Short mmCIF file of C-alpha atoms in Angstrom, two decimals:
data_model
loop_
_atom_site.label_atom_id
_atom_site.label_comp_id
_atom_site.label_asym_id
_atom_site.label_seq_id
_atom_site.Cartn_x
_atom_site.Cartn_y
_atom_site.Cartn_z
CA UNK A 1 -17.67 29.98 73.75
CA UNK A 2 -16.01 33.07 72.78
CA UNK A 3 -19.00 36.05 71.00
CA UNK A 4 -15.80 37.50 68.53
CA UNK A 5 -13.47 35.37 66.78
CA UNK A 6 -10.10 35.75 65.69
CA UNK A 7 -9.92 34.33 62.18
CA UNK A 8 -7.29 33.77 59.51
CA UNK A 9 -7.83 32.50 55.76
CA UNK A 10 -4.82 30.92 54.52
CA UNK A 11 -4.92 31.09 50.78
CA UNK A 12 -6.71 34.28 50.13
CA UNK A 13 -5.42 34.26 46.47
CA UNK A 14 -7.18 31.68 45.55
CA UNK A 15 -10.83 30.86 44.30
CA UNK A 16 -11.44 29.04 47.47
CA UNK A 17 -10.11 31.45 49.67
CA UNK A 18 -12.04 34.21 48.53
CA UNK A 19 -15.43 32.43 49.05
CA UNK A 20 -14.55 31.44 52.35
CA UNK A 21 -14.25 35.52 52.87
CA UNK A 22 -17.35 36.27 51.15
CA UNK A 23 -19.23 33.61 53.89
CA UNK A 24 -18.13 35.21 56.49
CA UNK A 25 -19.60 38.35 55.38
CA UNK A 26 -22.51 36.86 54.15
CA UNK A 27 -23.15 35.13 57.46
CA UNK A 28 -22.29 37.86 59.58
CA UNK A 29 -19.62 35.59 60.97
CA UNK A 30 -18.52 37.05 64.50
CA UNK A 31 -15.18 38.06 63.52
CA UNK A 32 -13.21 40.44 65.71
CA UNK A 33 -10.04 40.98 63.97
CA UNK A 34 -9.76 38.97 60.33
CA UNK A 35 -6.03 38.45 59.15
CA UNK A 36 -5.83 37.14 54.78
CA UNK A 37 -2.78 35.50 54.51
CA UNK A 38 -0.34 35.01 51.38
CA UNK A 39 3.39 34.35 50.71
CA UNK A 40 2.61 37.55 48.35
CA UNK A 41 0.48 39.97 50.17
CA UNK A 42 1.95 43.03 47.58
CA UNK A 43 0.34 41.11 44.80
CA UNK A 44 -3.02 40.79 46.60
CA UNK A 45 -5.95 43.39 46.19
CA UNK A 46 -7.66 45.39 49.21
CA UNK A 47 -10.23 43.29 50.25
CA UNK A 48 -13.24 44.49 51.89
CA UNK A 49 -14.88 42.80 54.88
CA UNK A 50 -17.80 44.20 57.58
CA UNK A 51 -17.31 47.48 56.11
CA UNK A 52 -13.42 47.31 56.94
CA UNK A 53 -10.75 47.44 54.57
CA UNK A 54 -7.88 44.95 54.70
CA UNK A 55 -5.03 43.87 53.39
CA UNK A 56 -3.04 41.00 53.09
CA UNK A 57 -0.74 39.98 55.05
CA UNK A 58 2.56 37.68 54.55
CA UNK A 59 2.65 34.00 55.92
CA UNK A 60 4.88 33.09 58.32
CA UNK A 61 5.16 30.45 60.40
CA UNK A 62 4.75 33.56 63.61
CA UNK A 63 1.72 35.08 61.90
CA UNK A 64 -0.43 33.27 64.14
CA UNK A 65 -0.53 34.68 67.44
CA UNK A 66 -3.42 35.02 68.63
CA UNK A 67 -5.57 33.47 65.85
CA UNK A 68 -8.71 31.31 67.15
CA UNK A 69 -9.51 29.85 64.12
CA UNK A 70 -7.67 29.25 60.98
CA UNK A 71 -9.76 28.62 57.77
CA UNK A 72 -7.05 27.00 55.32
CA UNK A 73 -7.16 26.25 51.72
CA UNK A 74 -3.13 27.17 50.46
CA UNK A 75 -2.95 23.99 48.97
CA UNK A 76 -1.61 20.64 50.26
CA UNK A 77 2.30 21.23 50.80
CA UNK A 78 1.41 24.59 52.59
CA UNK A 79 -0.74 23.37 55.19
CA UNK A 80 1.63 20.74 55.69
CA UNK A 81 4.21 23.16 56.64
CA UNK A 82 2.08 26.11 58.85
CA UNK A 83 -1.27 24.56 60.18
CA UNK A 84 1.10 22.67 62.90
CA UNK A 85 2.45 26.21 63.38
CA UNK A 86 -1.07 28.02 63.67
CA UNK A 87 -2.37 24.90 65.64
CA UNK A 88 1.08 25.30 67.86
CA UNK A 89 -0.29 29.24 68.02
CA UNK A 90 -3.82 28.39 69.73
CA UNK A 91 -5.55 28.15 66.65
CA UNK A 92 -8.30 25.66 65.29
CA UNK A 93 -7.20 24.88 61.87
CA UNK A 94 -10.04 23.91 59.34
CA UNK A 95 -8.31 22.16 56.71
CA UNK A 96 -9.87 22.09 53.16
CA UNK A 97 -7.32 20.52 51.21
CA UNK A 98 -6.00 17.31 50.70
CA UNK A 99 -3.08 17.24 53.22
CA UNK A 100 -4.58 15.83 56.37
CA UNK A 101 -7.72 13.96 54.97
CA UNK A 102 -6.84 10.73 55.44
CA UNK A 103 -4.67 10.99 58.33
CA UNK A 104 -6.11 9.21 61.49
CA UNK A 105 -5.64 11.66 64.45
CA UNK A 106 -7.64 14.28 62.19
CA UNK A 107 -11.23 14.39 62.18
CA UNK A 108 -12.81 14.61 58.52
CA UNK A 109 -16.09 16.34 59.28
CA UNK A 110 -19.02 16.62 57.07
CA UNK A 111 -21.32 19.17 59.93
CA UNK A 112 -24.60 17.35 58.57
CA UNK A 113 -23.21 13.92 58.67
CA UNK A 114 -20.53 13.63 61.81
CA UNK A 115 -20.62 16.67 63.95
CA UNK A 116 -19.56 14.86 66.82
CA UNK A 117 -16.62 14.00 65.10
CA UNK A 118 -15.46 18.10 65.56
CA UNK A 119 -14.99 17.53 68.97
CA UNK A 120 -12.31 14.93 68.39
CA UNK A 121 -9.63 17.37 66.93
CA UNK A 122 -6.01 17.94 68.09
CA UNK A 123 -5.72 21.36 66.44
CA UNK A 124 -6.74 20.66 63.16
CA UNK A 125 -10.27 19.45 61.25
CA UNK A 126 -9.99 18.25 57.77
CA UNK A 127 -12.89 18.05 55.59
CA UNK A 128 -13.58 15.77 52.01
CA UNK A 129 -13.48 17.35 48.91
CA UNK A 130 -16.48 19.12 47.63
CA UNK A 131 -17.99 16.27 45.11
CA UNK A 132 -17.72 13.66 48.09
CA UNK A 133 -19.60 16.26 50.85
CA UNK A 134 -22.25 17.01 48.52
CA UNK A 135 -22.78 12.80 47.97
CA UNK A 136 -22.47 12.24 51.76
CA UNK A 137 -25.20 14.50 52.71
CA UNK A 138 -27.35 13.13 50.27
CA UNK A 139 -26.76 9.26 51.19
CA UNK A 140 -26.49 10.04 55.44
CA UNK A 141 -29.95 9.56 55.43
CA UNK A 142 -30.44 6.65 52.90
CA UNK A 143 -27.77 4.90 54.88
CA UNK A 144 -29.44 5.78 58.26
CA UNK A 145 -32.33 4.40 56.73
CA UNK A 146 -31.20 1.07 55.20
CA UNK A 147 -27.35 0.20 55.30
CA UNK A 148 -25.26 1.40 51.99
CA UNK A 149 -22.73 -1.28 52.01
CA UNK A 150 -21.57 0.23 48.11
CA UNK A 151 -21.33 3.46 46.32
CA UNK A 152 -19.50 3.67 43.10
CA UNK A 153 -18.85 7.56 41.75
CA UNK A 154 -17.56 9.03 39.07
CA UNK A 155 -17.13 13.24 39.25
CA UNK A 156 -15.85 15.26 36.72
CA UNK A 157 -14.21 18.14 38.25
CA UNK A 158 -14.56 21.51 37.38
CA UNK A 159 -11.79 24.09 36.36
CA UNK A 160 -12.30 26.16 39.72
CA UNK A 161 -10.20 23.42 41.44
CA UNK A 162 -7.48 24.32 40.05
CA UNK A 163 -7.44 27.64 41.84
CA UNK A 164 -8.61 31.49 40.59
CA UNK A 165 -5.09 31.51 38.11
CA UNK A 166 -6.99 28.34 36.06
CA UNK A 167 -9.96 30.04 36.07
CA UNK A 168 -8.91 33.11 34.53
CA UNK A 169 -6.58 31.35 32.30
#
């Protein structure tokens, strides 16, 4: 395993985007060079990351060289198009939208429920949405315990998913 990563967040615009950045500072993530991606980097702020400034830059299907890992959450028609570029790059695409969740040569991982199942990836990792993690965690060990052969949900989701334009509308 590398000690520094090369990391890019796809969809640094948006409300998820922007948390993914603040994790990474907030668990002093081993990033060695950090590239925030947008098809408008002029209309992005300066962001502020391990005490570095940076800025935005445009996405491109050639923006990826030398990326290691590429933390995505554009939207589902976006990583449609450039994950199979980044993943074509040498990156490790962790998907968090809806584009490659139920396709069968991706691995949908939930870390506390199939880590195993990371290992499995051709390039990109997919991952459920956020009401259906949270419920997995919870019922991996009722299920491990006595077999859930049903589960019937209802969520009611909140504005956020929309993206950071919703929530500010």
């Amino acid at each position: 395993m590398k000690e520094r990563y090369n990391v890019a967040i796809v969809g640094i615009r948006g409300a998820v985007g922007a948390e993914m950045l603040k994790i990474l500072e907030q668990r002093d993530f081993p990033v060695d060079e950090l590239r925030l991606m947008s098809f408008h980097p002029e209309d992005c702020p300066v962001y502020h990351f391990q005490g570095r400034e940076i800025r935005a830059t445009k996405l491109t299907h050639d923006a990826f060289a030398g990326i290691d890992i590429g933390l995505f959450s554009p939207g589902a028609s976006v990583s449609k198009e450039y994950a199979p570029s980044a993943v074509k790059a040498g990156a490790v695409v962790i998907d968090n939208t809806s584009q490659f969740r139920m396709d069968d040569d991706v691995p949908l991982v939930v870390p506390e429920v199939n880590p195993d199942d990371i290992f499995k990836h051709k390039g990109i990792i997919a991952n459920p949405n956020c009401s259906t993690i949270q419920m997995v965690v919870a019922l991996k060990p009722l299920h491990d315990y006595a077999r859930i052969r049903r589960v019937v949900v209802s969520t009611y989701q909140a504005v956020s998913g929309a993206g950071s334009e919703a929530i500010e509308e």
